PDB file of C-alpha atoms in Angstrom:
ATOM      1  CA  MET A  22       0.020   0.089  -0.185  1.00 78.00           C
ATOM      2  CA  ARG A  23       1.358   3.522  -0.989  1.00 94.00           C
ATOM      3  CA  ARG A  24       1.938   5.640   2.163  1.00 96.00           C
ATOM      4  CA  LYS A  25       0.366   9.055   1.872  1.00 98.00           C
ATOM      5  CA  LEU A  26       2.453  12.207   1.266  1.00 98.00           C
ATOM      6  CA  VAL A  27       1.531  15.871   2.054  1.00 98.00           C
ATOM      7  CA  VAL A  28       3.590  18.547   0.772  1.00 98.00           C
ATOM      8  CA  GLY A  29       3.402  22.338   1.883  1.00 98.00           C
ATOM      9  CA  ASN A  30       4.551  24.690  -1.049  1.00 97.00           C
ATOM     10  CA  TRP A  31       5.331  28.251   0.726  1.00 98.00           C
ATOM     11  CA  LYS A  32       5.827  29.819  -2.750  1.00 96.00           C
ATOM     12  CA  MET A  33       7.348  33.328  -2.298  1.00 97.00           C
ATOM     13  CA  ASN A  34       5.963  33.782   1.262  1.00 97.00           C
ATOM     14  CA  GLY A  35       8.031  33.904   4.719  1.00 97.00           C
ATOM     15  CA  GLY A  36      10.676  35.848   6.503  1.00 98.00           C
ATOM     16  CA  LEU A  37      12.930  34.706   9.402  1.00 98.00           C
ATOM     17  CA  SER A  38      10.758  35.670  12.296  1.00 98.00           C
ATOM     18  CA  GLN A  39       7.449  34.397  10.775  1.00 97.00           C
ATOM     19  CA  ASN A  40       9.114  31.341   9.292  1.00 98.00           C
ATOM     20  CA  GLN A  41      10.311  30.431  13.041  1.00 98.00           C
ATOM     21  CA  LEU A  42       6.986  30.955  14.516  1.00 98.00           C
ATOM     22  CA  LEU A  43       5.299  28.572  11.682  1.00 98.00           C
ATOM     23  CA  LEU A  44       7.900  25.882  11.724  1.00 98.00           C
ATOM     24  CA  ASN A  45       7.831  25.731  15.723  1.00 98.00           C
ATOM     25  CA  SER A  46       3.935  25.502  15.466  1.00 98.00           C
ATOM     26  CA  LEU A  47       4.163  22.903  12.550  1.00 98.00           C
ATOM     27  CA  THR A  48       6.641  20.822  14.656  1.00 97.00           C
ATOM     28  CA  GLN A  49       4.262  20.882  17.612  1.00 96.00           C
ATOM     29  CA  GLN A  50       0.940  20.354  15.784  1.00 95.00           C
ATOM     30  CA  LEU A  51       2.506  17.485  13.709  1.00 96.00           C
ATOM     31  CA  LYS A  52       4.288  15.575  16.562  1.00 94.00           C
ATOM     32  CA  GLY A  53       3.237  12.212  16.629  1.00 91.00           C
ATOM     33  CA  LEU A  54       1.110  11.926  13.502  1.00 95.00           C
ATOM     34  CA  GLN A  55       1.690   8.713  12.010  1.00 93.00           C
ATOM     35  CA  GLY A  56       1.226   6.753   8.737  1.00 95.00           C
ATOM     36  CA  VAL A  57       2.055   9.893   6.544  1.00 97.00           C
ATOM     37  CA  ASP A  58       5.040  11.637   5.138  1.00 98.00           C
ATOM     38  CA  ILE A  59       5.217  15.201   5.613  1.00 98.00           C
ATOM     39  CA  ALA A  60       7.143  17.760   3.960  1.00 98.00           C
ATOM     40  CA  VAL A  61       7.627  21.557   3.246  1.00 98.00           C
ATOM     41  CA  CYS A  62       9.354  23.255   0.327  1.00 98.00           C
ATOM     42  CA  VAL A  63      10.718  26.751   1.247  1.00 98.00           C
ATOM     43  CA  PRO A  64      12.162  29.496  -0.616  1.00 98.00           C
ATOM     44  CA  TYR A  65      15.883  28.847  -1.162  1.00 97.00           C
ATOM     45  CA  PRO A  66      17.187  31.838   1.534  1.00 98.00           C
ATOM     46  CA  TYR A  67      15.282  29.736   4.139  1.00 98.00           C
ATOM     47  CA  LEU A  68      16.639  26.136   3.596  1.00 98.00           C
ATOM     48  CA  HIS A  69      18.977  26.432   6.308  1.00 98.00           C
ATOM     49  CA  GLN A  70      16.427  27.715   8.821  1.00 98.00           C
ATOM     50  CA  ALA A  71      14.286  24.853   7.933  1.00 98.00           C
ATOM     51  CA  LYS A  72      16.921  22.513   8.355  1.00 98.00           C
ATOM     52  CA  MET A  73      17.882  23.850  11.773  1.00 98.00           C
ATOM     53  CA  LEU A  74      14.191  23.899  13.066  1.00 98.00           C
ATOM     54  CA  LEU A  75      12.975  20.777  11.480  1.00 98.00           C
ATOM     55  CA  ALA A  76      16.085  18.534  12.082  1.00 96.00           C
ATOM     56  CA  GLY A  77      14.661  15.582  14.231  1.00 96.00           C
ATOM     57  CA  SER A  78      11.060  16.019  13.652  1.00 97.00           C
ATOM     58  CA  ASN A  79       8.679  14.142  11.550  1.00 97.00           C
ATOM     59  CA  ILE A  80       8.670  16.914   8.953  1.00 98.00           C
ATOM     60  CA  GLN A  81      10.923  16.835   5.885  1.00 98.00           C
ATOM     61  CA  TRP A  82      12.020  19.878   3.815  1.00 98.00           C
ATOM     62  CA  GLY A  83      12.894  20.683  -0.001  1.00 98.00           C
ATOM     63  CA  ALA A  84      13.273  23.360  -2.396  1.00 98.00           C
ATOM     64  CA  GLN A  85      10.759  24.834  -4.839  1.00 97.00           C
ATOM     65  CA  ASN A  86      13.107  24.247  -7.988  1.00 96.00           C
ATOM     66  CA  ILE A  87      16.610  23.350  -9.017  1.00 97.00           C
ATOM     67  CA  SER A  88      18.563  24.439 -12.034  1.00 96.00           C
ATOM     68  CA  ARG A  89      18.776  22.092 -15.127  1.00 95.00           C
ATOM     69  CA  PHE A  90      22.421  22.348 -14.939  1.00 96.00           C
ATOM     70  CA  SER A  91      25.031  20.723 -12.262  1.00 96.00           C
ATOM     71  CA  GLU A  92      27.296  23.480 -12.077  1.00 96.00           C
ATOM     72  CA  GLY A  93      28.746  26.465 -14.177  1.00 97.00           C
ATOM     73  CA  ALA A  94      28.533  29.947 -15.195  1.00 97.00           C
ATOM     74  CA  TYR A  95      24.475  30.097 -14.537  1.00 96.00           C
ATOM     75  CA  THR A  96      24.237  33.018 -12.368  1.00 97.00           C
ATOM     76  CA  ALA A  97      21.539  32.934  -9.801  1.00 94.00           C
ATOM     77  CA  SER A  98      20.925  29.200 -10.600  1.00 95.00           C
ATOM     78  CA  ILE A  99      20.740  26.866  -7.775  1.00 97.00           C
ATOM     79  CA  SER A 100      21.710  22.870  -8.353  1.00 98.00           C
ATOM     80  CA  ALA A 101      20.380  19.914  -6.836  1.00 97.00           C
ATOM     81  CA  GLU A 102      23.733  19.154  -5.050  1.00 97.00           C
ATOM     82  CA  MET A 103      23.567  22.790  -3.401  1.00 97.00           C
ATOM     83  CA  VAL A 104      19.962  22.133  -2.136  1.00 97.00           C
ATOM     84  CA  ALA A 105      20.851  18.692  -1.040  1.00 97.00           C
ATOM     85  CA  ASP A 106      23.736  20.187   1.147  1.00 97.00           C
ATOM     86  CA  PHE A 107      20.845  21.716   3.370  1.00 97.00           C
ATOM     87  CA  GLY A 108      19.273  17.988   3.735  1.00 97.00           C
ATOM     88  CA  CYS A 109      16.804  18.832   1.355  1.00 98.00           C
ATOM     89  CA  THR A 110      14.837  15.496   0.670  1.00 97.00           C
ATOM     90  CA  TYR A 111      12.456  17.064  -2.126  1.00 98.00           C
ATOM     91  CA  ALA A 112      12.457  19.362  -5.008  1.00 98.00           C
ATOM     92  CA  LEU A 113       9.540  20.763  -7.034  1.00 98.00           C
ATOM     93  CA  ILE A 114      10.007  20.462 -10.576  1.00 97.00           C
ATOM     94  CA  GLY A 115       7.849  21.923 -13.374  1.00 93.00           C
ATOM     95  CA  HIS A 116       5.416  23.711 -11.497  1.00 92.00           C
ATOM     96  CA  SER A 117       2.921  25.669 -13.644  1.00 89.00           C
ATOM     97  CA  GLU A 118       3.873  28.919 -12.067  1.00 88.00           C
ATOM     98  CA  ARG A 119       7.511  28.315 -13.090  1.00 87.00           C
ATOM     99  CA  ARG A 120       6.341  27.067 -16.650  1.00 86.00           C
ATOM    100  CA  ALA A 121       4.363  30.357 -17.077  1.00 84.00           C
ATOM    101  CA  ALA A 122       6.910  32.681 -15.424  1.00 82.00           C
ATOM    102  CA  SER A 123      10.120  31.360 -16.879  1.00 83.00           C
ATOM    103  CA  GLN A 124       8.748  29.693 -20.030  1.00 83.00           C
ATOM    104  CA  GLU A 125       9.623  26.313 -18.573  1.00 87.00           C
ATOM    105  CA  SER A 126       9.329  23.600 -21.343  1.00 91.00           C
ATOM    106  CA  ASN A 127       8.484  20.216 -20.934  1.00 93.00           C
ATOM    107  CA  HIS A 128      12.245  19.338 -22.060  1.00 93.00           C
ATOM    108  CA  SER A 129      13.905  21.696 -19.524  1.00 94.00           C
ATOM    109  CA  ALA A 130      11.733  20.328 -16.710  1.00 94.00           C
ATOM    110  CA  ALA A 131      12.564  16.822 -17.519  1.00 94.00           C
ATOM    111  CA  GLN A 132      16.357  17.987 -17.479  1.00 95.00           C
ATOM    112  CA  ARG A 133      15.847  19.069 -13.744  1.00 95.00           C
ATOM    113  CA  PHE A 134      13.985  15.966 -12.957  1.00 96.00           C
ATOM    114  CA  SER A 135      17.138  14.283 -13.861  1.00 95.00           C
ATOM    115  CA  GLN A 136      19.441  16.687 -12.234  1.00 96.00           C
ATOM    116  CA  ALA A 137      17.347  16.093  -8.928  1.00 96.00           C
ATOM    117  CA  LEU A 138      17.606  12.417  -9.141  1.00 95.00           C
ATOM    118  CA  HIS A 139      21.363  12.377  -9.696  1.00 95.00           C
ATOM    119  CA  GLY A 140      21.669  14.918  -6.845  1.00 96.00           C
ATOM    120  CA  GLY A 141      20.171  12.323  -4.643  1.00 95.00           C
ATOM    121  CA  ILE A 142      16.828  14.532  -4.445  1.00 97.00           C
ATOM    122  CA  THR A 143      13.142  13.161  -4.877  1.00 97.00           C
ATOM    123  CA  PRO A 144      11.548  15.150  -7.606  1.00 97.00           C
ATOM    124  CA  ILE A 145       8.076  16.147  -7.362  1.00 97.00           C
ATOM    125  CA  PHE A 146       7.043  16.692 -11.089  1.00 97.00           C
ATOM    126  CA  CYS A 147       4.105  18.925 -11.531  1.00 96.00           C
ATOM    127  CA  VAL A 148       1.540  18.313 -14.373  1.00 97.00           C
ATOM    128  CA  GLY A 149      -1.477  19.857 -15.238  1.00 95.00           C
ATOM    129  CA  GLU A 150      -3.837  21.568 -17.867  1.00 95.00           C
ATOM    130  CA  THR A 151      -5.243  25.253 -17.915  1.00 91.00           C
ATOM    131  CA  LEU A 152      -8.815  25.775 -17.988  1.00 91.00           C
ATOM    132  CA  THR A 153      -8.936  26.719 -21.646  1.00 93.00           C
ATOM    133  CA  GLU A 154      -7.180  23.245 -22.624  1.00 94.00           C
ATOM    134  CA  ARG A 155      -9.740  21.443 -20.372  1.00 93.00           C
ATOM    135  CA  GLN A 156     -12.660  23.170 -21.923  1.00 92.00           C
ATOM    136  CA  LEU A 157     -11.275  22.256 -25.512  1.00 96.00           C
ATOM    137  CA  GLY A 158     -11.033  18.487 -24.476  1.00 96.00           C
ATOM    138  CA  LEU A 159      -7.165  18.673 -24.386  1.00 97.00           C
ATOM    139  CA  ALA A 160      -6.696  18.107 -20.573  1.00 96.00           C
ATOM    140  CA  GLN A 161      -5.191  14.354 -21.015  1.00 97.00           C
ATOM    141  CA  SER A 162      -3.286  15.046 -24.105  1.00 97.00           C
ATOM    142  CA  VAL A 163      -1.594  17.975 -22.178  1.00 96.00           C
ATOM    143  CA  VAL A 164      -0.823  15.984 -19.164  1.00 97.00           C
ATOM    144  CA  LYS A 165       0.231  12.914 -21.356  1.00 97.00           C
ATOM    145  CA  ASN A 166       2.778  15.185 -23.094  1.00 97.00           C
ATOM    146  CA  GLN A 167       4.244  16.360 -19.782  1.00 96.00           C
ATOM    147  CA  VAL A 168       4.702  12.949 -18.159  1.00 97.00           C
ATOM    148  CA  LEU A 169       6.092  11.726 -21.402  1.00 96.00           C
ATOM    149  CA  ALA A 170       8.764  14.183 -21.279  1.00 94.00           C
ATOM    150  CA  ILE A 171      10.199  12.455 -18.296  1.00 93.00           C
ATOM    151  CA  LEU A 172       9.270   8.898 -19.456  1.00 93.00           C
ATOM    152  CA  ASN A 173      10.959   9.219 -22.739  1.00 93.00           C
ATOM    153  CA  GLY A 174      13.547  11.870 -21.901  1.00 88.00           C
ATOM    154  CA  LEU A 175      15.575   9.591 -19.274  1.00 86.00           C
ATOM    155  CA  ASP A 176      18.027   6.913 -19.982  1.00 87.00           C
ATOM    156  CA  SER A 177      17.458   3.619 -18.209  1.00 86.00           C
ATOM    157  CA  ALA A 178      20.032   4.282 -15.592  1.00 88.00           C
ATOM    158  CA  THR A 179      18.143   7.627 -14.624  1.00 88.00           C
ATOM    159  CA  PHE A 180      14.773   6.021 -14.763  1.00 84.00           C
ATOM    160  CA  GLU A 181      16.000   3.363 -12.416  1.00 87.00           C
ATOM    161  CA  LEU A 182      17.279   6.377 -10.003  1.00 87.00           C
ATOM    162  CA  GLY A 183      13.601   7.573 -10.106  1.00 86.00           C
ATOM    163  CA  LYS A 184      12.358   4.202  -8.738  1.00 86.00           C
ATOM    164  CA  TYR A 185      15.203   4.261  -6.012  1.00 82.00           C
ATOM    165  CA  HIS A 186      14.483   7.845  -5.048  1.00 86.00           C
ATOM    166  CA  HIS A 187      10.766   7.460  -5.193  1.00 92.00           C
ATOM    167  CA  ALA A 188       9.982  10.082  -7.573  1.00 94.00           C
ATOM    168  CA  VAL A 189       6.645  11.740  -7.140  1.00 97.00           C
ATOM    169  CA  ILE A 190       4.120  13.130  -9.694  1.00 98.00           C
ATOM    170  CA  ALA A 191       1.791  15.935  -8.746  1.00 98.00           C
ATOM    171  CA  TYR A 192      -1.232  16.511 -10.817  1.00 97.00           C
ATOM    172  CA  GLU A 193      -2.053  20.267 -10.480  1.00 94.00           C
ATOM    173  CA  PRO A 194      -4.849  21.598 -12.839  1.00 93.00           C
ATOM    174  CA  VAL A 195      -3.756  25.055 -13.470  1.00 89.00           C
ATOM    175  CA  TRP A 196      -7.319  26.384 -13.410  1.00 88.00           C
ATOM    176  CA  ALA A 197      -7.703  25.456  -9.487  1.00 85.00           C
ATOM    177  CA  ILE A 198      -4.325  26.462  -8.234  1.00 80.00           C
ATOM    178  CA  GLY A 199      -4.795  29.272  -5.551  1.00 74.00           C
ATOM    179  CA  ALA A 200      -8.593  29.489  -6.730  1.00 68.00           C
ATOM    180  CA  LYS A 201     -11.821  29.092  -4.987  1.00 68.00           C
ATOM    181  CA  GLN A 202     -12.534  25.929  -7.029  1.00 73.00           C
ATOM    182  CA  THR A 203     -10.800  22.581  -6.993  1.00 77.00           C
ATOM    183  CA  ALA A 204     -11.300  19.602  -8.988  1.00 85.00           C
ATOM    184  CA  GLN A 205     -14.089  17.197  -7.890  1.00 91.00           C
ATOM    185  CA  PRO A 206     -12.627  14.065  -6.287  1.00 94.00           C
ATOM    186  CA  SER A 207     -13.699  12.042  -9.218  1.00 95.00           C
ATOM    187  CA  GLU A 208     -12.233  14.358 -11.989  1.00 94.00           C
ATOM    188  CA  ALA A 209      -8.879  14.281  -9.939  1.00 96.00           C
ATOM    189  CA  GLN A 210      -9.156  10.458  -9.560  1.00 97.00           C
ATOM    190  CA  GLU A 211      -9.884  10.197 -13.495  1.00 97.00           C
ATOM    191  CA  MET A 212      -6.546  12.091 -14.231  1.00 97.00           C
ATOM    192  CA  HIS A 213      -4.662  10.237 -11.621  1.00 98.00           C
ATOM    193  CA  HIS A 214      -5.573   7.007 -12.790  1.00 98.00           C
ATOM    194  CA  PHE A 215      -4.937   8.020 -16.314  1.00 98.00           C
ATOM    195  CA  ILE A 216      -1.249   8.917 -15.359  1.00 98.00           C
ATOM    196  CA  ARG A 217      -0.547   5.731 -13.557  1.00 98.00           C
ATOM    197  CA  THR A 218      -2.079   3.870 -16.505  1.00 98.00           C
ATOM    198  CA  LEU A 219       0.322   5.789 -18.713  1.00 97.00           C
ATOM    199  CA  VAL A 220       3.434   5.033 -16.473  1.00 96.00           C
ATOM    200  CA  SER A 221       2.377   1.437 -16.250  1.00 96.00           C
ATOM    201  CA  THR A 222       3.048   1.039 -20.097  1.00 95.00           C
ATOM    202  CA  TYR A 223       6.527   1.798 -19.323  1.00 93.00           C
ATOM    203  CA  ASP A 224       6.966  -0.353 -16.060  1.00 93.00           C
ATOM    204  CA  ALA A 225       3.859  -1.619 -14.373  1.00 94.00           C
ATOM    205  CA  ASP A 226       5.475  -2.205 -11.218  1.00 92.00           C
ATOM    206  CA  TYR A 227       6.824   1.241 -10.820  1.00 93.00           C
ATOM    207  CA  ALA A 228       3.520   2.644 -11.687  1.00 95.00           C
ATOM    208  CA  ALA A 229       1.935   0.348  -8.906  1.00 95.00           C
ATOM    209  CA  ALA A 230       4.386   2.126  -6.434  1.00 94.00           C
ATOM    210  CA  LEU A 231       4.488   5.413  -7.801  1.00 96.00           C
ATOM    211  CA  ARG A 232       2.905   8.459  -5.617  1.00 97.00           C
ATOM    212  CA  LEU A 233       0.550  10.628  -7.540  1.00 98.00           C
ATOM    213  CA  ILE A 234      -0.362  13.483  -5.302  1.00 98.00           C
ATOM    214  CA  TYR A 235      -2.930  16.333  -5.895  1.00 96.00           C
ATOM    215  CA  GLY A 236      -2.702  20.046  -5.730  1.00 94.00           C
ATOM    216  CA  GLY A 237      -5.081  22.659  -6.423  1.00 88.00           C
ATOM    217  CA  SER A 238      -6.736  24.464  -3.583  1.00 87.00           C
ATOM    218  CA  VAL A 239      -6.591  21.645  -1.132  1.00 94.00           C
ATOM    219  CA  THR A 240      -8.396  22.323   2.117  1.00 94.00           C
ATOM    220  CA  PRO A 241      -9.170  20.850   5.318  1.00 96.00           C
ATOM    221  CA  GLU A 242     -12.763  20.452   4.024  1.00 95.00           C
ATOM    222  CA  ASN A 243     -12.169  18.849   0.715  1.00 95.00           C
ATOM    223  CA  ALA A 244      -8.987  16.942   2.023  1.00 97.00           C
ATOM    224  CA  SER A 245     -10.398  13.693   3.131  1.00 97.00           C
ATOM    225  CA  SER A 246     -12.692  13.258  -0.164  1.00 97.00           C
ATOM    226  CA  LEU A 247      -9.804  14.051  -2.298  1.00 97.00           C
ATOM    227  CA  PHE A 248      -7.455  11.476  -0.430  1.00 97.00           C
ATOM    228  CA  SER A 249      -9.964   8.785  -0.426  1.00 97.00           C
ATOM    229  CA  MET A 250      -9.556   8.191  -4.184  1.00 97.00           C
ATOM    230  CA  PRO A 251      -7.661   4.990  -5.027  1.00 97.00           C
ATOM    231  CA  ASP A 252      -4.947   6.845  -6.981  1.00 98.00           C
ATOM    232  CA  ILE A 253      -4.514   9.972  -5.092  1.00 98.00           C
ATOM    233  CA  ASP A 254      -1.739   9.439  -2.614  1.00 98.00           C
ATOM    234  CA  GLY A 255      -1.636  12.821  -0.828  1.00 98.00           C
ATOM    235  CA  GLY A 256      -1.456  16.322  -1.912  1.00 98.00           C
ATOM    236  CA  LEU A 257       0.800  19.400  -2.617  1.00 97.00           C
ATOM    237  CA  ILE A 258      -0.532  22.250  -0.483  1.00 97.00           C
ATOM    238  CA  GLY A 259      -0.219  25.913  -1.306  1.00 94.00           C
ATOM    239  CA  ARG A 260      -2.022  28.570   0.890  1.00 93.00           C
ATOM    240  CA  ALA A 261      -3.131  26.045   3.476  1.00 95.00           C
ATOM    241  CA  SER A 262       0.522  25.110   4.263  1.00 97.00           C
ATOM    242  CA  LEU A 263       1.242  28.695   5.726  1.00 98.00           C
ATOM    243  CA  ASP A 264      -1.494  28.058   8.361  1.00 97.00           C
ATOM    244  CA  ALA A 265      -0.098  25.088  10.981  1.00 97.00           C
ATOM    245  CA  LEU A 266      -3.736  24.289  12.212  1.00 97.00           C
ATOM    246  CA  LYS A 267      -4.997  23.907   8.395  1.00 97.00           C
ATOM    247  CA  PHE A 268      -2.123  22.157   7.553  1.00 98.00           C
ATOM    248  CA  ARG A 269      -2.371  19.716  10.215  1.00 97.00           C
ATOM    249  CA  ARG A 270      -5.811  19.006   9.527  1.00 97.00           C
ATOM    250  CA  ILE A 271      -4.907  18.079   5.981  1.00 98.00           C
ATOM    251  CA  CYS A 272      -2.272  15.942   7.048  1.00 98.00           C
ATOM    252  CA  GLU A 273      -4.435  13.991   9.479  1.00 97.00           C
ATOM    253  CA  ALA A 274      -6.777  13.536   6.614  1.00 97.00           C
ATOM    254  CA  ALA A 275      -3.970  11.740   4.929  1.00 97.00           C
ATOM    255  CA  SER A 276      -3.042   9.561   7.917  1.00 94.00           C
ATOM    256  CA  PRO A 277      -4.663   5.940   8.204  1.00 87.00           C
ATOM    257  CA  VAL A 278      -4.107   6.509  12.065  1.00 77.00           C
ATOM    258  CA  THR A 279      -6.987   7.788  14.075  1.00 60.00           C
ATOM    259  CA  VAL A 280      -5.965  10.981  15.849  1.00 55.00           C
ATOM    260  CA  VAL A 281      -7.127  11.321  19.322  1.00 48.00           C
ATOM    261  CA  LYS A 282      -7.888  15.008  20.240  1.00 50.00           C
TER     262      LYS A 282
END
């Protein structure tokens, strides 16, 4: 059985003092919660702070992106090896906000995915369609091309690294990110099942073990219904991850262990 994963994406939010309050609150709120993997992906300047405050807790930490290069004359770029120095477990790759703001292509996202694996980082590869693409009936086609970028773009050795480092795919419909609407559990399940079926054509065992998580306005109110779907293995949480109580409730929805309050 796949263990659920809940990842907070802080995006461009935070500061030293408010981070300390939030991280300390998270460690207290989530202490003892069992049966679910938990992480927060923080802005680069705060990776050291996250490492210091989360060490020894049940919360892992990660970066929000990495470079498609390992080193060199790439001013302002951050490599997988650099974030690994801060004890990062995860890195978000190909988030729609990065694809839009930086013209990230499927190819360059796949390169970052590969760099993460070779740097010992678990990539969380984000895929998803816009509202226009969904309305035009192109949702599965768009997501298929995004997933194929890593399935077709990796050599066999790197693909094996993906298994070893338990690479994750996050389905985030662009129209639901930061919005008041979210995909219905059945809609999200349909796409998650589509992705798992697609991966199974390359490696059935890997597809069965692959964690597929949902992002797109996950809240304490809808988390249980989303996480109850057979192919949804957790969530990538934006706004609610900045509130320790809300984030705890979402993590509780992902835990198979009944929480006694």
